[in-house]
Coordinates of C-alpha atoms and ligand atoms in Angstrom, one line a residue:
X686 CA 105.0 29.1 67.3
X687 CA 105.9 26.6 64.1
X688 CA 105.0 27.1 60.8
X689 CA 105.3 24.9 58.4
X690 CA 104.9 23.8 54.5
X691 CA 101.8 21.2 54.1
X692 CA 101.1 19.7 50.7
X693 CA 97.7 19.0 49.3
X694 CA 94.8 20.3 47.7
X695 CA 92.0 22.3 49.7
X696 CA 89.9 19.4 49.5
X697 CA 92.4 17.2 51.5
X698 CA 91.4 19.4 54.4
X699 CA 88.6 18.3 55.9
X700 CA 88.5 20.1 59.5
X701 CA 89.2 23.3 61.5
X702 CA 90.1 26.3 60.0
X703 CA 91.4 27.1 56.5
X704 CA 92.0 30.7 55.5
X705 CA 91.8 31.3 51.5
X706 CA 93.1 34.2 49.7
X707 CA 91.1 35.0 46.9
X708 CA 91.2 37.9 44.3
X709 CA 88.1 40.0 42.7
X710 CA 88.5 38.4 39.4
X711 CA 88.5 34.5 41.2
X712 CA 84.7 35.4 42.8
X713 CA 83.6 36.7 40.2
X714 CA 84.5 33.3 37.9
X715 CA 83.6 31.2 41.0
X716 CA 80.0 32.5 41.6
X717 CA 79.4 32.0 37.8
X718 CA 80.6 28.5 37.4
X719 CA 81.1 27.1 40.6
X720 CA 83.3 23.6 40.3
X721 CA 84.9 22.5 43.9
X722 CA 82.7 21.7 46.9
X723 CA 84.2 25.0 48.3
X724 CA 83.2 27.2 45.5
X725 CA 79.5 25.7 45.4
X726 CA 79.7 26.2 49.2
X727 CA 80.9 30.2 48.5
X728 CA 78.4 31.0 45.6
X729 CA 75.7 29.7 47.4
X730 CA 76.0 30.7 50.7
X731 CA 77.6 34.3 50.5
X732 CA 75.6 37.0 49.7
X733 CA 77.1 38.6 46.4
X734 CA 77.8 42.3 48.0
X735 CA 79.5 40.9 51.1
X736 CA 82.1 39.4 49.6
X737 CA 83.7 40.5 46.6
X738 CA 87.4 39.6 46.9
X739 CA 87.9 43.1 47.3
X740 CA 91.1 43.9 49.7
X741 CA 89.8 44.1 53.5
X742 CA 86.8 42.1 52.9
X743 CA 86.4 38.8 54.8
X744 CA 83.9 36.2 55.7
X745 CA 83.7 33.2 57.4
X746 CA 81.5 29.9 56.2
X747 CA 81.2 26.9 58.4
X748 CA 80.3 23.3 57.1
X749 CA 81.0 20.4 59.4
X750 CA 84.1 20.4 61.0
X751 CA 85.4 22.7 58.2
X752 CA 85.5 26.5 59.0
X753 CA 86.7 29.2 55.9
X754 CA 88.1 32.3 56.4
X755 CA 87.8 34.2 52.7
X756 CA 90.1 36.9 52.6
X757 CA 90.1 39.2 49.7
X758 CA 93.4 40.8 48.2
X759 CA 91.6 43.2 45.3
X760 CA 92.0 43.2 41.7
X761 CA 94.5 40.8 39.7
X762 CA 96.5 43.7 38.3
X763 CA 97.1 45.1 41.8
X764 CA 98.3 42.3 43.3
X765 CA 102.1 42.2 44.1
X766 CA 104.6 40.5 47.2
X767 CA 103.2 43.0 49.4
X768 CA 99.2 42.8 49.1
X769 CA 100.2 38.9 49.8
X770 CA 102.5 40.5 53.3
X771 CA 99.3 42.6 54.1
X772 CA 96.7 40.1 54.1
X773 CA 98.7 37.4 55.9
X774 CA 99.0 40.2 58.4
X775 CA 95.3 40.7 58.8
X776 CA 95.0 36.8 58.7
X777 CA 97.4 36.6 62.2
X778 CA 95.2 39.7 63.5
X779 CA 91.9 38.4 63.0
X780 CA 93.5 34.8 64.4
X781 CA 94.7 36.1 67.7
X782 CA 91.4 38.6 68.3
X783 CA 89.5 35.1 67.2
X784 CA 91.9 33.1 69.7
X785 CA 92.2 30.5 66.7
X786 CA 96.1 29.4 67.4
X787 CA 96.3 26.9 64.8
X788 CA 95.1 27.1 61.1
X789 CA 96.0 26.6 57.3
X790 CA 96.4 29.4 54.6
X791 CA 96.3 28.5 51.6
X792 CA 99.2 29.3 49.4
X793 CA 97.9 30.1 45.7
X794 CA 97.6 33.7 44.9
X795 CA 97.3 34.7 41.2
X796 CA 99.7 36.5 39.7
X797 CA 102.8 35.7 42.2
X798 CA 104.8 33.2 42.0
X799 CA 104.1 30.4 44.4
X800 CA 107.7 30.7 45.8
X801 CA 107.0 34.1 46.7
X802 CA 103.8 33.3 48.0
X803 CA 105.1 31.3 50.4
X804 CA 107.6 33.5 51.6
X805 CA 105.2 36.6 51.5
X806 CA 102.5 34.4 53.6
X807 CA 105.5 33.6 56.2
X808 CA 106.7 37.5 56.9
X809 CA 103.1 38.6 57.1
X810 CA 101.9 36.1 59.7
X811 CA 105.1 36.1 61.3
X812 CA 105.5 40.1 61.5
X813 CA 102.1 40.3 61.9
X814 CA 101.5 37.9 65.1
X815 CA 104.4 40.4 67.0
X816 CA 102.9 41.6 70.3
X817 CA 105.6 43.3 72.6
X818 CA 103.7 42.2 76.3
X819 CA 106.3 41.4 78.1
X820 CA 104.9 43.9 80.8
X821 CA 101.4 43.3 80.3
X822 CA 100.0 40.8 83.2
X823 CA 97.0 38.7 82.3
X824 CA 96.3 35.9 79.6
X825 CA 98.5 36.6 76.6
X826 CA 97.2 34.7 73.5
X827 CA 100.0 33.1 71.1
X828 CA 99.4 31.2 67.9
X829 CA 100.4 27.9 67.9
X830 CA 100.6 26.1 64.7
X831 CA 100.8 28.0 61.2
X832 CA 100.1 25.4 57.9
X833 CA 100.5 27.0 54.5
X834 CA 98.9 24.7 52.3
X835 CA 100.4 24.4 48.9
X836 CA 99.1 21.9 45.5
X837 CA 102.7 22.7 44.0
X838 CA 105.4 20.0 44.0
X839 CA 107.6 22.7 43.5
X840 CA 111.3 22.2 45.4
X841 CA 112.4 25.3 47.9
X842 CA 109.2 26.4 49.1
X843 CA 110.0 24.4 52.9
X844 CA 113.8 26.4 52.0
X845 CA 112.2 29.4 51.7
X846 CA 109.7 29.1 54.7
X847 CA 113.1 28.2 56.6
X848 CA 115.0 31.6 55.4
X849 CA 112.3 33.9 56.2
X850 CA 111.1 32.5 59.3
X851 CA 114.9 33.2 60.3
X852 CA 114.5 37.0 59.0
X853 CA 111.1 37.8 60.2
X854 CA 112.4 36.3 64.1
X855 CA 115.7 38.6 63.7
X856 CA 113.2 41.2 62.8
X857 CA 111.0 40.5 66.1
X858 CA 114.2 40.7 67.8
X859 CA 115.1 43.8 66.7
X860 CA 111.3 45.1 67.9
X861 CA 112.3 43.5 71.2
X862 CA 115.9 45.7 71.5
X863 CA 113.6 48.8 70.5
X864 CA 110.8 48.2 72.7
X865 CA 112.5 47.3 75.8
X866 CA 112.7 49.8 78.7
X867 CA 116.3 52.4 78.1
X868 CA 117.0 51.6 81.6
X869 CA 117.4 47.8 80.6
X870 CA 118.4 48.6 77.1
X871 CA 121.6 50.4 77.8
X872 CA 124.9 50.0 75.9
X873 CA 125.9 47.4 78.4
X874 CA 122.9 45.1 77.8
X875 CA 123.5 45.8 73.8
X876 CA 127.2 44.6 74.2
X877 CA 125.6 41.7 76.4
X878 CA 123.3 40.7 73.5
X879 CA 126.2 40.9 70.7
X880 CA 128.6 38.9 72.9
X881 CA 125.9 36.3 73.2
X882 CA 125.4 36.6 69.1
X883 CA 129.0 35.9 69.2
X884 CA 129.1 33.0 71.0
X885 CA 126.0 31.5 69.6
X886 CA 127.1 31.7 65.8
X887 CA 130.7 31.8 66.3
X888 CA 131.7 35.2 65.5
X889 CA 134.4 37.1 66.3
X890 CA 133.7 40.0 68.3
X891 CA 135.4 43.4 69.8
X892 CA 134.5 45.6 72.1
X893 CA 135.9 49.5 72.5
X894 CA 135.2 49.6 76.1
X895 CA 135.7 53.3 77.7
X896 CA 139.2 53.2 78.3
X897 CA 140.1 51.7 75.3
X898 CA 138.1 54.7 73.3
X899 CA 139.9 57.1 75.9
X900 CA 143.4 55.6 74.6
X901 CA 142.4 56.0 71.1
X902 CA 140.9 59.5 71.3
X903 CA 137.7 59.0 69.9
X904 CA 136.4 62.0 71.6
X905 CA 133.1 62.5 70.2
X906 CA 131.3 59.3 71.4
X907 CA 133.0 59.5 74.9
X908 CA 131.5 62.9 74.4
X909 CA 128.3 61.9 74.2
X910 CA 128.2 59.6 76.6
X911 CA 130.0 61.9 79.3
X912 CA 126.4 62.6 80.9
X913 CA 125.6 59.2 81.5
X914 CA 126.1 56.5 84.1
X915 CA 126.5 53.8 81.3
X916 CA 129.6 54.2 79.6
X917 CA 129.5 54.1 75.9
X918 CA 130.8 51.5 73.6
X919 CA 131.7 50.3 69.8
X920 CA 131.0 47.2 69.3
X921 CA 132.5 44.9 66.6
X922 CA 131.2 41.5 65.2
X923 CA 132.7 39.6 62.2
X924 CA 130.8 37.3 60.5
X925 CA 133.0 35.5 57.6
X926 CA 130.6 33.5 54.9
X927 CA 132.7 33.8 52.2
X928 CA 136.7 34.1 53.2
X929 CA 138.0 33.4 49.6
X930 CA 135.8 36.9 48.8
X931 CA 137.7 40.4 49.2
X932 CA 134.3 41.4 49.5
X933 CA 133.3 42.8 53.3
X934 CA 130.1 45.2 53.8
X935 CA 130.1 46.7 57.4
X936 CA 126.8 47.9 59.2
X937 CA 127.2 50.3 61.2
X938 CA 124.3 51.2 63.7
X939 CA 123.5 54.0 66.1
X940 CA 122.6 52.9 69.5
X941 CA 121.7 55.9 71.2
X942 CA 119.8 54.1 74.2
X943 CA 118.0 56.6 75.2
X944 CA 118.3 60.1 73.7
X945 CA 117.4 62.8 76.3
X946 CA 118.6 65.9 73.8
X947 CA 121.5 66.5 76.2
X948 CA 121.5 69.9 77.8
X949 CA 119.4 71.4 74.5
X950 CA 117.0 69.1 76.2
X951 CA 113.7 67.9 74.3
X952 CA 110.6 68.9 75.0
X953 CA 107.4 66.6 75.5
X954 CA 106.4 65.5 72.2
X955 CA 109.4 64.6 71.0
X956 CA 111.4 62.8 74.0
X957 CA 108.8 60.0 74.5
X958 CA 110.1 57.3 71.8
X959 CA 113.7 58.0 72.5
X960 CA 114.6 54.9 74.0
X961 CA 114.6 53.7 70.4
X962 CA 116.9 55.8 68.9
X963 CA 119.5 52.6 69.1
X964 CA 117.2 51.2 66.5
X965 CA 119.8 51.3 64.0
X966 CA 122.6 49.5 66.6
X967 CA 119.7 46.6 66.7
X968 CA 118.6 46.1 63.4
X969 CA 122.4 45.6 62.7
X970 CA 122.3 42.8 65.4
X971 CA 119.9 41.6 63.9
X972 CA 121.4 41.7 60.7
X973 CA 124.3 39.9 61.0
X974 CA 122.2 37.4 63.6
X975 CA 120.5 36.6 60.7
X976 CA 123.3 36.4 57.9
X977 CA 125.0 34.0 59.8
X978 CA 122.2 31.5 60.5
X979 CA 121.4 31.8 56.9
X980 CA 124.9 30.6 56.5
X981 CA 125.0 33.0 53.4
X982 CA 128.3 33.3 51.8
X983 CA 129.0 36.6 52.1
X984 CA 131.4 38.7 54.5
X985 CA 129.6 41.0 56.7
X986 CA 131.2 43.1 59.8
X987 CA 128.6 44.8 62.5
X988 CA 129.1 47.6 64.2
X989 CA 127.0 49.1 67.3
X990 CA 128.2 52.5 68.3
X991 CA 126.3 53.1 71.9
X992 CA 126.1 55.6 74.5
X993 CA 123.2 57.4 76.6
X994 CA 122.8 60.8 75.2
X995 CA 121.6 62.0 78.9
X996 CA 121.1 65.5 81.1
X997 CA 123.3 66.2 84.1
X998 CA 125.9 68.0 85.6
X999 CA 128.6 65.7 83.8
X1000 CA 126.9 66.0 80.3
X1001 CA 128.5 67.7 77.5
X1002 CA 128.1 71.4 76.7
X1003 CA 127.0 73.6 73.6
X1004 CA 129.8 75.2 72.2
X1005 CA 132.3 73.0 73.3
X1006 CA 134.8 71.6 71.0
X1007 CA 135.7 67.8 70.9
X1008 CA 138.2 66.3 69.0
X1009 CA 137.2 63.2 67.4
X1010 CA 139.3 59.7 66.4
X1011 CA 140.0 60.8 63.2
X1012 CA 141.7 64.1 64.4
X1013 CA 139.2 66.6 63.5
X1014 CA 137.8 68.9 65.9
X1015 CA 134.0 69.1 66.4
X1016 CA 131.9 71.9 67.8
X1017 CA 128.8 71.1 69.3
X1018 CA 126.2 73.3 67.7
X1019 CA 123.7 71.4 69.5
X1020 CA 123.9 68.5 72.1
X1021 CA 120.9 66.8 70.1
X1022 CA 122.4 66.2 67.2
X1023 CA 124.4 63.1 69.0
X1024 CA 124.2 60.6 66.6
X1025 CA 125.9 61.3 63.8
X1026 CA 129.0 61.9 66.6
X1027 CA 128.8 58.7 67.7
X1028 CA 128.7 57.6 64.1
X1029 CA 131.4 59.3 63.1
X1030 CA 134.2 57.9 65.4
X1031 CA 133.0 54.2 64.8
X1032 CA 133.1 54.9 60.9
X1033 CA 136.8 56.0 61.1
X1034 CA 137.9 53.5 63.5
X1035 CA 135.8 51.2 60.7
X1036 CA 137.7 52.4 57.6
X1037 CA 141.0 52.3 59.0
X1038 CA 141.2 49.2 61.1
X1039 CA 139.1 46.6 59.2
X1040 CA 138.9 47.9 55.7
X1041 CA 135.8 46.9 54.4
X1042 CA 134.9 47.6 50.9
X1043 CA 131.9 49.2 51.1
X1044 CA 129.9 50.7 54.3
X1045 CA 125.8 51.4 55.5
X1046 CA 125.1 53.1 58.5
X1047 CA 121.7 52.9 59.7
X1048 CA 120.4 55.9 62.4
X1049 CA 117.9 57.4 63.6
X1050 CA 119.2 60.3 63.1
X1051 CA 117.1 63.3 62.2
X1052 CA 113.6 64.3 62.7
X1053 CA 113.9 65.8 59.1
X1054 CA 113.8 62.9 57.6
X1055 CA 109.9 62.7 58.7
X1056 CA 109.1 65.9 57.3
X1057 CA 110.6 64.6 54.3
X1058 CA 109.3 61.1 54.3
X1059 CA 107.0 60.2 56.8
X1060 CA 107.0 56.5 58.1
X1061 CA 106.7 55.0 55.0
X1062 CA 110.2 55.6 53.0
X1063 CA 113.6 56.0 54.8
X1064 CA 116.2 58.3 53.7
X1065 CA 119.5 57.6 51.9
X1066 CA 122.0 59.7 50.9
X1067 CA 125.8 58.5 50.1
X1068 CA 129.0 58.9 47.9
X1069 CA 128.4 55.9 45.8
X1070 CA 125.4 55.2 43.0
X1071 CA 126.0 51.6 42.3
X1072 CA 125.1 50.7 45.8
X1073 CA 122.0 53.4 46.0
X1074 CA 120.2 51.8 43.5
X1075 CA 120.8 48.5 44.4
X1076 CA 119.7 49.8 48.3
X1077 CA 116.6 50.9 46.5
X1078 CA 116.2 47.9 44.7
X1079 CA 115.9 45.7 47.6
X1080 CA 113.5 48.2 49.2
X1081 CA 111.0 47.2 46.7
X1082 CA 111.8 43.5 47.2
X1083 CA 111.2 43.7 50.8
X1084 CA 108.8 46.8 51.2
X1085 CA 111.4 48.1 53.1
X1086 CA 111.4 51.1 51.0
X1087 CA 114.3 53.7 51.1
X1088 CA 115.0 56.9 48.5
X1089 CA 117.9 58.9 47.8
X1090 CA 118.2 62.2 49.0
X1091 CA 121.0 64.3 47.1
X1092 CA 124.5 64.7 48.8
X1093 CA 125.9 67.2 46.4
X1094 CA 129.0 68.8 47.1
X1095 CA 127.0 72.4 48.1
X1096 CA 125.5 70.4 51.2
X1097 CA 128.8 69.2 52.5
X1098 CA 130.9 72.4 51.8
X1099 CA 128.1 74.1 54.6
X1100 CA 129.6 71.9 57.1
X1101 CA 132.1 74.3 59.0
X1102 CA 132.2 75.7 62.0
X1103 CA 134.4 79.3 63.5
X1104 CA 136.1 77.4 66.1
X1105 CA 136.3 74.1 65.1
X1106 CA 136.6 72.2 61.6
X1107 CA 133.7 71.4 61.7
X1108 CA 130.1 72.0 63.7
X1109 CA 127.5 68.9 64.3
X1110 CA 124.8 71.4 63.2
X1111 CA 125.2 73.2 60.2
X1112 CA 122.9 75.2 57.8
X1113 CA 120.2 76.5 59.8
X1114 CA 116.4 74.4 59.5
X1115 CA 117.2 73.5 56.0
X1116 CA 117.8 69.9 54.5
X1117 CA 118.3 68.0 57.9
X1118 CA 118.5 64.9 56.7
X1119 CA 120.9 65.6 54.4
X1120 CA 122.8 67.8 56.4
X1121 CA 123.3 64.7 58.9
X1122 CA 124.6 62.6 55.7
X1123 CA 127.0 65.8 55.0
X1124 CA 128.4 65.5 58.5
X1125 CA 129.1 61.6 58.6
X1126 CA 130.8 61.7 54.7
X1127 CA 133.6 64.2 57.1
X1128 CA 134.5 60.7 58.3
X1129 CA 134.4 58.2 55.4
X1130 CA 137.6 58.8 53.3
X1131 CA 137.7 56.5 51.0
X1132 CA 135.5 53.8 51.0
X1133 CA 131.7 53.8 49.1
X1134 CA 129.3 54.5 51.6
X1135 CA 125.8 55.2 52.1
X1136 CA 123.7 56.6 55.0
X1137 CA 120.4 55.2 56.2
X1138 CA 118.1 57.7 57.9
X1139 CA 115.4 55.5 59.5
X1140 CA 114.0 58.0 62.1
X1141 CA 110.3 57.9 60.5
X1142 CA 110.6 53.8 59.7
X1143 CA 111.9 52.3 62.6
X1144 CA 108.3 53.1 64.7
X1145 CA 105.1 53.6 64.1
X1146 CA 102.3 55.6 65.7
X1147 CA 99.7 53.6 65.0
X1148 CA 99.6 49.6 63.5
X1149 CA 99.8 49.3 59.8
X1150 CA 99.2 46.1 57.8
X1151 CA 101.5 44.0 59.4
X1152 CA 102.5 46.0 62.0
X1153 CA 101.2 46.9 65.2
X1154 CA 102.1 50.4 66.7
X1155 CA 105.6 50.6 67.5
X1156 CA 108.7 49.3 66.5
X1157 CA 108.7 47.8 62.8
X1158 CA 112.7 46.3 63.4
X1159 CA 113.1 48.0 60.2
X1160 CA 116.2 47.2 57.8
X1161 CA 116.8 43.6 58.5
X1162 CA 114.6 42.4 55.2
X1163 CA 116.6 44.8 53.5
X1164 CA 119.8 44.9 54.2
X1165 CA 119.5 40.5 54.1
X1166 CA 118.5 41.1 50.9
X1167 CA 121.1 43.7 49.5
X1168 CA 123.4 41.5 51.0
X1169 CA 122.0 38.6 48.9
X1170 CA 121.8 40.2 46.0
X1171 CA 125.7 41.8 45.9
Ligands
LIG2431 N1 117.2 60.9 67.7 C1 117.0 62.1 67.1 C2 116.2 62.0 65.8 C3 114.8 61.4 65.9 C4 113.7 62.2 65.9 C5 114.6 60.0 65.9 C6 112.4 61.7 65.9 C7 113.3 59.5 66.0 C8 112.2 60.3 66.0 C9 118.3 62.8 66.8 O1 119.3 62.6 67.7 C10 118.0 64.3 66.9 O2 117.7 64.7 68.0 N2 118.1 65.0 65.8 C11 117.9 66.4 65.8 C12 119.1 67.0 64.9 C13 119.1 68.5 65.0 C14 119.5 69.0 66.4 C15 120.2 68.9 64.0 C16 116.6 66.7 65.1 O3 116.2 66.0 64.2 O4 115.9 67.6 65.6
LIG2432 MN1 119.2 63.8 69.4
LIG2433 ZN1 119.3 60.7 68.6

């Protein structure tokens, strides 16, 4: 699909379909003082009550060649980046249910910027035009050709188009990785698809293979992976933007590719969405995928920690103790609580080998973190409050919302175990999601981190806005943008 900037007024186009955003307030001026051909054609032709601008509402007029689409986005003082994301979603909906594959949208929305018009417009029809059918047989309807239609002569709105149209397909990619079958998606294929990331942008790239993990003794993802025909791996990409800069974030990801619950095995209801619990190892490829085709000049290091957390007569055991890379000894409380093991030998092999200055890790880690937050907010919890709030900060940028739960010392001091130094599940029922962010700071010495919990965001049961059921590829916009911004 292309989408592109076109210049003009409305009245420049003359045939097939034009979709127009328009606000409460704007109808109501409109059907008082018509002026354009368009507005005379709106006032006079749509009955006052079935179109008021209000969000949801649409109608279609036809005259000639010419065919509106009105969509409303609600009152002035409600409007924001996202109400712009949402109805450019509903606008790729209602395109592919109407089989329309090519159209315009106009750009001008009051109150926003037309810059973040623009880019608004672009992740909503892009996110929103995302159909995983790979495995569906029949006709599949694509769109074709996107126009936003923008009157300013403003420079960087084809830029901005460019950048996000980058993101949004890194996102897509990441729903791709989620979505795909665990039996494809295994930590093979994941090393297959940062190898070819590697190659494709130039990047320098590890891999811990099995042995090499043996060697080094990080015992808790071998652990893990012990049940599993597909050996695990940590993966390493290096993505240098800025090599006069000190400055290096790593991601770190969990790519659990299919998460069975081990031998504390999960029941039904809970085991069916597993084979996206490496959502967090993808949305860091798709992270630094993204970084580097945006060329930005930053330093970023990716890391996918993967293994099959599967059931079998070679899996590993409740109560067993483990020692990890770091040299502490882990008892496994409970063989579902996987990931932050698998985290926590990638974050020490992190710190001590490559020394970046600050670190995210981004899991599906607990299902506390629903409880807590449902699938509209992710959980964060971490050691160092300059790089919370900015986290937060671009959440509200990119709707990729994420709030701070507290990691006070009290949490971390209940990780402890009788046998071991520490167990992977500590503290009863109680604060889950924390208690996962308590384990993984065991394994972060010294460098300012902060966990990611995105369990409730990374799928969703039913479409939303701009998303259809399933996986969201959440944490690219964001972490592009935190990235950006420090
Ligand atoms: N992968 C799960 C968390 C999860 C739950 C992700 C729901 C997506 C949707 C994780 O490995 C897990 O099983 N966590 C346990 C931890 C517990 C045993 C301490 C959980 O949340 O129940
Ligand atoms: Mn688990
Ligand atoms: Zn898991």
């Amino acid at each position: 699909m292309k989408l592109s900037l076109k210049r003009g007024q409305i009245s420049s186009i003359k045939q097939g379909d034009l979709f127009v955003i328009l606000s409460e307030e704007q109808i109501k001026n409109l059907r008082n003082k018509p002026k354009t051909f368009l507005e005379t054609q709106i006032a006079s032709k749509i009955p006052k009550k079935q179109f008021e601008g209000k969000s949801s509402q649409k109608v279609q007029i036809t005259s000639d060649k010419l065919r509106f689409h009105l969509f409303g986005i609600g009152k002035e003082s409600e409007i924001n980046r996202e109400s712009v994301r949402k109805v450019a979603g509903s606008i790729s909906n209602y395109s592919l249910a109407n089989q329309i594959q090519e159209f315009t949208v106009n750009s001008e929305v009051p109150k926003i910027s037309n810059f973040h018009t623009v880019e608004s417009i672009t992740e909503g029809i892009l996110l929103g035009q995302y159909r995983f059918d790979k495995y569906k047989t029949g006709p599949k309807i694509k769109l074709k050709q996107v126009s936003i239609l923008t009157n300013s002569k403003e420079n960087g709105l084809d830029k901005i188009i460019k950048e996000s149209t980058i993101i949004c397909d890194s996102t897509n990619y990441v729903r791709d990785l989620q979505t795909e079958n665990a039996d494809v998606a295994t930590p093979l294929y994941l090393e297959k698809q940062a190898k070819d990331i590697a190659k494709k942008h130039k990047l320098k790239i590890k891999v811990l293979d099995e042995k090499i993990l043996k060697k080094l003794g990080a015992g808790l993802i071998l652990a893990v992976g012990k049940g599993s025909k597909y050996p695990p791996r940590i993966i390493i990409l290096e993505y240098k933007g800025n090599p006069h800069s000190k400055e290096t974030l790593a991601i770190v990801g969990k790519g659990i590719t299919f998460d069975s619950g081990g031998i504390n095995l999960k029941p039904t209801g809970y085991i069916e969405t597993m084979k996206t619990d490496m959502s967090g190892a993808a949305t860091v490829l798709g992270t630094i995928q993204a970084a580097a085709q945006l060329k930005l000049k930053k330093n970023l290091i990716a890391v996918v920690s993967t293994a099959e957390n599967a059931i079998g007569s070679e899996a590993y055991k409740p109560g067993d103790v483990f020692k990890s890379f770091s040299g502490k000894t882990v008892e496994i409380g409970n063989t579902d609580a996987e990931g932050r093991l698998v985290l926590a030998d990638a974050l020490t092999y992190i710190e001590k080998n490559l020394k970046p200055t600050k670190i995210i890790d981004i899991a599906t880690l607990t299902g506390a973190v629903i409880v807590a937050l449902g699938d509209y907010v992710a959980g964060m919890s971490g050691t160092d409050s300059k790089m919370i709030s900015a986290l937060k900060e671009a959440g509200e940028n990119t709707h990729e919302r994420v709030w701070e739960l507290p990691l006070y010392k009290d949490y971390i001091s209940e990780v402890k175990s009788d046998t071991a130094d520490f167990n992977n599940i500590n503290y009863g029922r109680s604060a889950g999601c924390i208690m996962g962010a308590a384990f993984l700071s065991k394994f972060v010495e010294k460098t300012p981190w902060t966990h990611l919990d995105i369990a409730g965001t990374s799928w969703l049961d039913k479409p939303r806005d701009y998303y259809q059921k399933g996986a969201t590829g959440f944490g690219v916009r964001l972490l592009i943008e935190y990235l950006k911004n420090n």
